[in-house]
Amino acid sequence: MILPQLQQVRKHVQVKQNAVFKMTHDYSFRYGFSVTLESSLERDYFNFRHYENDFPFFEMQPDRIYYKSKNGHQTPYGADGRYIDENGEEHLDEVKYLIDANTPKNKLKHKLIEQHCVNHGIYFSVLTEIDIRVGERAANLCYLHPCWSLPSPVEELSQLCKKIDFTEATIQKWSTACTKNGFAPSLIRRAIAHKLLKCDITQPWTNLYLTV
């Protein structure tokens, strides 16, 4: 698919936006890029996008685009995330705390950016903590995050499943079966991270119910 060609300017300049959260650097092993995360909400968004979907393409802090401001001026804008979905559609995500997203200034800005994106066949979304931090999802994904740098444990889980008589159970039952049959205790955590074991990740970790 040939993607819409947007007029672009220099790469998104990364600045520290949060006085409490220390700016961190991360690497996407799935999509192959390094990123500087400027807030804890960006970190949770980064983890959310990695876990929830298997996009053909995803990047953080993509090249800036121009949109027309309320004064009619061409104004640069840098999204927080950009991805291509399974249908080849392009999406831009703005990550904002709800209190900031709801200010009149930002609501107008986002409306103008959305109109620009519509004109170019792009989907624009503003994601707040309400969208990103559903239940215990953010905390669970932070716990799973280190496992994404490790290979998917397909063979280990397959061997475990041959030794047990269930395909769905509580995380405690899976963990007990794992240890009892001589597998590394981390197997279940890695299997969840790579979505070999399915669950409602918004639930508290100890309440997870896992299905092959």
PDB file of C-alpha atoms in Angstrom:
ATOM      1  CA  MET A   1       0.000   0.000   0.000  1.00  0.00           C
ATOM      2  CA  ILE A   2       1.269   3.510  -0.793  1.00  0.00           C
ATOM      3  CA  LEU A   3       0.847   5.640   2.298  1.00  0.00           C
ATOM      4  CA  PRO A   4      -0.286   9.284   2.123  1.00  0.00           C
ATOM      5  CA  GLN A   5       2.676  11.590   1.702  1.00  0.00           C
ATOM      6  CA  LEU A   6       2.675  14.220   4.439  1.00  0.00           C
ATOM      7  CA  GLN A   7       4.832  17.295   4.454  1.00  0.00           C
ATOM      8  CA  GLN A   8       7.362  16.725   7.199  1.00  0.00           C
ATOM      9  CA  VAL A   9       9.873  18.792   9.115  1.00  0.00           C
ATOM     10  CA  ARG A  10      12.692  17.845  11.448  1.00  0.00           C
ATOM     11  CA  LYS A  11      12.501  14.853  13.756  1.00  0.00           C
ATOM     12  CA  HIS A  12      10.472  15.253  16.942  1.00  0.00           C
ATOM     13  CA  VAL A  13      12.639  17.076  19.484  1.00  0.00           C
ATOM     14  CA  GLN A  14      12.446  15.253  22.794  1.00  0.00           C
ATOM     15  CA  VAL A  15      12.285  17.405  25.893  1.00  0.00           C
ATOM     16  CA  LYS A  16      11.643  16.595  29.510  1.00  0.00           C
ATOM     17  CA  GLN A  17       8.003  17.264  30.270  1.00  0.00           C
ATOM     18  CA  ASN A  18       7.542  15.833  33.743  1.00  0.00           C
ATOM     19  CA  ALA A  19       9.422  17.094  36.791  1.00  0.00           C
ATOM     20  CA  VAL A  20       8.838  13.868  38.745  1.00  0.00           C
ATOM     21  CA  PHE A  21       9.235  11.097  36.161  1.00  0.00           C
ATOM     22  CA  LYS A  22      12.821  10.686  35.069  1.00  0.00           C
ATOM     23  CA  MET A  23      13.138  10.572  31.294  1.00  0.00           C
ATOM     24  CA  THR A  24      13.995   6.994  30.304  1.00  0.00           C
ATOM     25  CA  HIS A  25      15.357   5.276  27.226  1.00  0.00           C
ATOM     26  CA  ASP A  26      13.908   2.067  25.889  1.00  0.00           C
ATOM     27  CA  TYR A  27      14.207  -0.247  22.928  1.00  0.00           C
ATOM     28  CA  SER A  28      11.481  -2.018  20.990  1.00  0.00           C
ATOM     29  CA  PHE A  29      12.650  -5.543  20.215  1.00  0.00           C
ATOM     30  CA  ARG A  30       9.456  -6.191  18.260  1.00  0.00           C
ATOM     31  CA  TYR A  31       9.675  -3.133  16.004  1.00  0.00           C
ATOM     32  CA  GLY A  32      13.391  -2.413  16.170  1.00  0.00           C
ATOM     33  CA  PHE A  33      13.723   1.177  17.369  1.00  0.00           C
ATOM     34  CA  SER A  34      15.083   3.118  20.340  1.00  0.00           C
ATOM     35  CA  VAL A  35      12.952   5.712  22.090  1.00  0.00           C
ATOM     36  CA  THR A  36      13.170   8.332  24.811  1.00  0.00           C
ATOM     37  CA  LEU A  37      10.057   8.204  26.978  1.00  0.00           C
ATOM     38  CA  GLU A  38       9.233  11.603  28.422  1.00  0.00           C
ATOM     39  CA  SER A  39       6.615  10.638  31.016  1.00  0.00           C
ATOM     40  CA  SER A  40       5.262   7.616  32.853  1.00  0.00           C
ATOM     41  CA  LEU A  41       2.129   7.834  30.686  1.00  0.00           C
ATOM     42  CA  GLU A  42       4.259   7.552  27.534  1.00  0.00           C
ATOM     43  CA  ARG A  43       5.961   4.516  29.069  1.00  0.00           C
ATOM     44  CA  ASP A  44       2.573   2.903  29.734  1.00  0.00           C
ATOM     45  CA  TYR A  45       1.429   3.761  26.196  1.00  0.00           C
ATOM     46  CA  PHE A  46       4.613   2.206  24.764  1.00  0.00           C
ATOM     47  CA  ASN A  47       3.940  -1.018  26.695  1.00  0.00           C
ATOM     48  CA  PHE A  48       0.228  -0.962  25.816  1.00  0.00           C
ATOM     49  CA  ARG A  49       0.829  -0.698  22.078  1.00  0.00           C
ATOM     50  CA  HIS A  50       3.414  -3.486  22.228  1.00  0.00           C
ATOM     51  CA  TYR A  51       1.159  -5.930  24.031  1.00  0.00           C
ATOM     52  CA  GLU A  52      -2.317  -5.273  22.695  1.00  0.00           C
ATOM     53  CA  ASN A  53      -1.649  -5.468  18.954  1.00  0.00           C
ATOM     54  CA  ASP A  54       0.687  -6.981  16.382  1.00  0.00           C
ATOM     55  CA  PHE A  55       1.019  -4.089  13.979  1.00  0.00           C
ATOM     56  CA  PRO A  56       2.924  -4.351  10.688  1.00  0.00           C
ATOM     57  CA  PHE A  57       4.585  -1.074  11.692  1.00  0.00           C
ATOM     58  CA  PHE A  58       4.825   0.986  14.880  1.00  0.00           C
ATOM     59  CA  GLU A  59       7.070   3.848  15.989  1.00  0.00           C
ATOM     60  CA  MET A  60       7.247   6.407  18.772  1.00  0.00           C
ATOM     61  CA  GLN A  61       7.758  10.138  18.190  1.00  0.00           C
ATOM     62  CA  PRO A  62       7.500  10.026  14.379  1.00  0.00           C
ATOM     63  CA  ASP A  63       8.517  12.868  12.073  1.00  0.00           C
ATOM     64  CA  ARG A  64       6.480  16.022  12.523  1.00  0.00           C
ATOM     65  CA  ILE A  65       3.717  17.013  10.145  1.00  0.00           C
ATOM     66  CA  TYR A  66       2.167  20.409   9.330  1.00  0.00           C
ATOM     67  CA  TYR A  67      -1.438  21.246  10.149  1.00  0.00           C
ATOM     68  CA  LYS A  68      -3.312  24.507   9.692  1.00  0.00           C
ATOM     69  CA  SER A  69      -3.753  26.423  12.972  1.00  0.00           C
ATOM     70  CA  LYS A  70      -6.849  28.520  13.804  1.00  0.00           C
ATOM     71  CA  ASN A  71      -5.012  31.517  12.300  1.00  0.00           C
ATOM     72  CA  GLY A  72      -4.455  29.630   9.067  1.00  0.00           C
ATOM     73  CA  HIS A  73      -0.706  29.179   9.663  1.00  0.00           C
ATOM     74  CA  GLN A  74       1.086  25.956   8.788  1.00  0.00           C
ATOM     75  CA  THR A  75       2.083  24.638  12.222  1.00  0.00           C
ATOM     76  CA  PRO A  76       4.352  21.687  12.976  1.00  0.00           C
ATOM     77  CA  TYR A  77       3.009  18.868  15.131  1.00  0.00           C
ATOM     78  CA  GLY A  78       4.757  15.783  16.468  1.00  0.00           C
ATOM     79  CA  ALA A  79       2.599  12.828  17.489  1.00  0.00           C
ATOM     80  CA  ASP A  80       3.646  10.492  20.286  1.00  0.00           C
ATOM     81  CA  GLY A  81       2.989   7.318  18.315  1.00  0.00           C
ATOM     82  CA  ARG A  82       2.353   6.206  14.743  1.00  0.00           C
ATOM     83  CA  TYR A  83       1.321   2.796  13.492  1.00  0.00           C
ATOM     84  CA  ILE A  84      -0.022   0.985  10.456  1.00  0.00           C
ATOM     85  CA  ASP A  85      -2.808  -1.467  11.237  1.00  0.00           C
ATOM     86  CA  GLU A  86      -3.505  -4.853   9.642  1.00  0.00           C
ATOM     87  CA  ASN A  87      -5.649  -3.169   6.985  1.00  0.00           C
ATOM     88  CA  GLY A  88      -2.841  -0.836   5.945  1.00  0.00           C
ATOM     89  CA  GLU A  89      -4.460   2.203   7.565  1.00  0.00           C
ATOM     90  CA  GLU A  90      -2.215   4.843   9.134  1.00  0.00           C
ATOM     91  CA  HIS A  91      -2.819   6.094  12.663  1.00  0.00           C
ATOM     92  CA  LEU A  92      -1.333   8.915  14.757  1.00  0.00           C
ATOM     93  CA  ASP A  93      -1.682   8.903  18.553  1.00  0.00           C
ATOM     94  CA  GLU A  94      -1.414  11.839  20.938  1.00  0.00           C
ATOM     95  CA  VAL A  95      -0.738  10.811  24.547  1.00  0.00           C
ATOM     96  CA  LYS A  96      -2.038  13.318  27.093  1.00  0.00           C
ATOM     97  CA  TYR A  97      -3.200  13.300  30.684  1.00  0.00           C
ATOM     98  CA  LEU A  98      -6.943  13.902  30.764  1.00  0.00           C
ATOM     99  CA  ILE A  99      -6.638  17.220  32.583  1.00  0.00           C
ATOM    100  CA  ASP A 100      -4.370  18.531  29.814  1.00  0.00           C
ATOM    101  CA  ALA A 101      -6.329  17.012  26.943  1.00  0.00           C
ATOM    102  CA  ASN A 102      -9.491  18.760  28.129  1.00  0.00           C
ATOM    103  CA  THR A 103      -8.134  22.310  28.148  1.00  0.00           C
ATOM    104  CA  PRO A 104      -9.842  24.535  25.516  1.00  0.00           C
ATOM    105  CA  LYS A 105      -6.502  25.228  23.841  1.00  0.00           C
ATOM    106  CA  ASN A 106      -5.618  21.567  23.411  1.00  0.00           C
ATOM    107  CA  LYS A 107      -9.129  20.534  22.421  1.00  0.00           C
ATOM    108  CA  LEU A 108      -9.057  23.068  19.575  1.00  0.00           C
ATOM    109  CA  LYS A 109      -5.555  22.009  18.569  1.00  0.00           C
ATOM    110  CA  HIS A 110      -6.534  18.354  18.497  1.00  0.00           C
ATOM    111  CA  LYS A 111      -9.640  19.127  16.458  1.00  0.00           C
ATOM    112  CA  LEU A 112      -7.548  20.940  13.835  1.00  0.00           C
ATOM    113  CA  ILE A 113      -4.990  18.124  13.734  1.00  0.00           C
ATOM    114  CA  GLU A 114      -7.776  15.586  13.363  1.00  0.00           C
ATOM    115  CA  GLN A 115      -9.216  17.514  10.420  1.00  0.00           C
ATOM    116  CA  HIS A 116      -5.794  17.611   8.774  1.00  0.00           C
ATOM    117  CA  CYS A 117      -5.439  13.851   9.247  1.00  0.00           C
ATOM    118  CA  VAL A 118      -8.914  13.169   7.847  1.00  0.00           C
ATOM    119  CA  ASN A 119      -7.950  15.121   4.738  1.00  0.00           C
ATOM    120  CA  HIS A 120      -4.923  12.841   4.325  1.00  0.00           C
ATOM    121  CA  GLY A 121      -6.674   9.544   5.060  1.00  0.00           C
ATOM    122  CA  ILE A 122      -5.116   9.178   8.507  1.00  0.00           C
ATOM    123  CA  TYR A 123      -6.777   8.278  11.794  1.00  0.00           C
ATOM    124  CA  PHE A 124      -5.937  10.565  14.729  1.00  0.00           C
ATOM    125  CA  SER A 125      -6.596   9.657  18.363  1.00  0.00           C
ATOM    126  CA  VAL A 126      -5.976  11.321  21.709  1.00  0.00           C
ATOM    127  CA  LEU A 127      -5.278   8.699  24.371  1.00  0.00           C
ATOM    128  CA  THR A 128      -5.372   9.583  28.066  1.00  0.00           C
ATOM    129  CA  GLU A 129      -4.770   7.583  31.219  1.00  0.00           C
ATOM    130  CA  ILE A 130      -8.436   6.546  30.988  1.00  0.00           C
ATOM    131  CA  ASP A 131      -7.625   4.637  27.791  1.00  0.00           C
ATOM    132  CA  ILE A 132      -4.144   3.433  28.679  1.00  0.00           C
ATOM    133  CA  ARG A 133      -4.341   2.588  32.379  1.00  0.00           C
ATOM    134  CA  VAL A 134      -7.389   0.330  32.417  1.00  0.00           C
ATOM    135  CA  GLY A 135      -7.533  -1.691  35.633  1.00  0.00           C
ATOM    136  CA  GLU A 136      -4.127  -3.225  36.413  1.00  0.00           C
ATOM    137  CA  ARG A 137      -2.971  -3.319  32.801  1.00  0.00           C
ATOM    138  CA  ALA A 138      -0.208  -0.705  33.120  1.00  0.00           C
ATOM    139  CA  ALA A 139       1.308  -2.332  36.210  1.00  0.00           C
ATOM    140  CA  ASN A 140       1.118  -5.813  34.674  1.00  0.00           C
ATOM    141  CA  LEU A 141       2.732  -4.692  31.420  1.00  0.00           C
ATOM    142  CA  CYS A 142       5.574  -3.012  33.316  1.00  0.00           C
ATOM    143  CA  TYR A 143       6.170  -6.394  34.971  1.00  0.00           C
ATOM    144  CA  LEU A 144       6.073  -8.203  31.618  1.00  0.00           C
ATOM    145  CA  HIS A 145       8.231  -5.627  29.831  1.00  0.00           C
ATOM    146  CA  PRO A 146      11.632  -7.339  30.426  1.00  0.00           C
ATOM    147  CA  CYS A 147      10.320 -10.542  28.821  1.00  0.00           C
ATOM    148  CA  TRP A 148       9.894  -8.882  25.431  1.00  0.00           C
ATOM    149  CA  SER A 149      13.675  -8.900  25.004  1.00  0.00           C
ATOM    150  CA  LEU A 150      13.649 -12.699  25.378  1.00  0.00           C
ATOM    151  CA  PRO A 151      12.642 -15.279  22.746  1.00  0.00           C
ATOM    152  CA  SER A 152       9.061 -16.522  22.755  1.00  0.00           C
ATOM    153  CA  PRO A 153       9.039 -19.778  24.797  1.00  0.00           C
ATOM    154  CA  VAL A 154       6.990 -21.738  22.255  1.00  0.00           C
ATOM    155  CA  GLU A 155       8.815 -25.048  22.683  1.00  0.00           C
ATOM    156  CA  GLU A 156       8.964 -24.877  26.497  1.00  0.00           C
ATOM    157  CA  LEU A 157       5.252 -24.201  26.804  1.00  0.00           C
ATOM    158  CA  SER A 158       4.480 -26.976  24.317  1.00  0.00           C
ATOM    159  CA  GLN A 159       6.471 -29.424  26.442  1.00  0.00           C
ATOM    160  CA  LEU A 160       4.706 -28.292  29.597  1.00  0.00           C
ATOM    161  CA  CYS A 161       1.270 -28.677  27.990  1.00  0.00           C
ATOM    162  CA  LYS A 162       2.091 -32.305  27.138  1.00  0.00           C
ATOM    163  CA  LYS A 163       2.622 -33.014  30.836  1.00  0.00           C
ATOM    164  CA  ILE A 164      -0.538 -31.424  32.215  1.00  0.00           C
ATOM    165  CA  ASP A 165      -4.225 -32.242  31.830  1.00  0.00           C
ATOM    166  CA  PHE A 166      -5.650 -28.733  31.446  1.00  0.00           C
ATOM    167  CA  THR A 167      -5.517 -25.893  28.921  1.00  0.00           C
ATOM    168  CA  GLU A 168      -6.964 -23.129  31.091  1.00  0.00           C
ATOM    169  CA  ALA A 169      -6.563 -22.367  34.789  1.00  0.00           C
ATOM    170  CA  THR A 170      -5.570 -19.708  37.291  1.00  0.00           C
ATOM    171  CA  ILE A 171      -2.062 -18.324  37.114  1.00  0.00           C
ATOM    172  CA  GLN A 172      -1.313 -20.040  40.424  1.00  0.00           C
ATOM    173  CA  LYS A 173      -2.217 -23.447  38.961  1.00  0.00           C
ATOM    174  CA  TRP A 174      -0.090 -22.819  35.875  1.00  0.00           C
ATOM    175  CA  SER A 175       2.851 -21.698  38.000  1.00  0.00           C
ATOM    176  CA  THR A 176       2.577 -24.726  40.286  1.00  0.00           C
ATOM    177  CA  ALA A 177       2.438 -27.091  37.299  1.00  0.00           C
ATOM    178  CA  CYS A 178       5.428 -25.339  35.794  1.00  0.00           C
ATOM    179  CA  THR A 179       7.615 -25.822  38.881  1.00  0.00           C
ATOM    180  CA  LYS A 180       6.321 -29.349  39.565  1.00  0.00           C
ATOM    181  CA  ASN A 181       7.330 -30.468  36.078  1.00  0.00           C
ATOM    182  CA  GLY A 182      10.824 -29.018  36.226  1.00  0.00           C
ATOM    183  CA  PHE A 183      10.416 -25.873  34.136  1.00  0.00           C
ATOM    184  CA  ALA A 184      11.878 -22.472  34.974  1.00  0.00           C
ATOM    185  CA  PRO A 185       9.508 -20.426  37.174  1.00  0.00           C
ATOM    186  CA  SER A 186       9.729 -17.575  34.652  1.00  0.00           C
ATOM    187  CA  LEU A 187       8.106 -19.656  31.891  1.00  0.00           C
ATOM    188  CA  ILE A 188       4.562 -18.536  32.676  1.00  0.00           C
ATOM    189  CA  ARG A 189       5.537 -14.872  32.817  1.00  0.00           C
ATOM    190  CA  ARG A 190       7.335 -15.146  29.475  1.00  0.00           C
ATOM    191  CA  ALA A 191       4.424 -17.023  27.923  1.00  0.00           C
ATOM    192  CA  ILE A 192       2.011 -14.286  28.978  1.00  0.00           C
ATOM    193  CA  ALA A 193       4.330 -11.569  27.645  1.00  0.00           C
ATOM    194  CA  HIS A 194       4.502 -13.251  24.236  1.00  0.00           C
ATOM    195  CA  LYS A 195       0.750 -13.961  24.293  1.00  0.00           C
ATOM    196  CA  LEU A 196       1.144 -17.725  24.187  1.00  0.00           C
ATOM    197  CA  LEU A 197      -1.108 -17.774  27.235  1.00  0.00           C
ATOM    198  CA  LYS A 198      -4.128 -15.497  26.858  1.00  0.00           C
ATOM    199  CA  CYS A 199      -5.729 -13.571  29.703  1.00  0.00           C
ATOM    200  CA  ASP A 200      -7.491 -10.367  30.688  1.00  0.00           C
ATOM    201  CA  ILE A 201      -4.387  -8.331  31.444  1.00  0.00           C
ATOM    202  CA  THR A 202      -6.454  -5.619  33.160  1.00  0.00           C
ATOM    203  CA  GLN A 203      -7.045  -7.920  36.142  1.00  0.00           C
ATOM    204  CA  PRO A 204      -4.726  -8.039  39.190  1.00  0.00           C
ATOM    205  CA  TRP A 205      -1.742 -10.305  38.518  1.00  0.00           C
ATOM    206  CA  THR A 206      -2.732 -12.947  41.081  1.00  0.00           C
ATOM    207  CA  ASN A 207      -6.259 -13.075  39.619  1.00  0.00           C
ATOM    208  CA  LEU A 208      -5.200 -13.781  36.043  1.00  0.00           C
ATOM    209  CA  TYR A 209      -6.923 -16.725  34.394  1.00  0.00           C
ATOM    210  CA  LEU A 210      -4.772 -18.150  31.617  1.00  0.00           C
ATOM    211  CA  THR A 211      -5.813 -20.005  28.480  1.00  0.00           C
ATOM    212  CA  VAL A 212      -3.661 -21.585  25.787  1.00  0.00           C
TER     213      VAL A 212
END
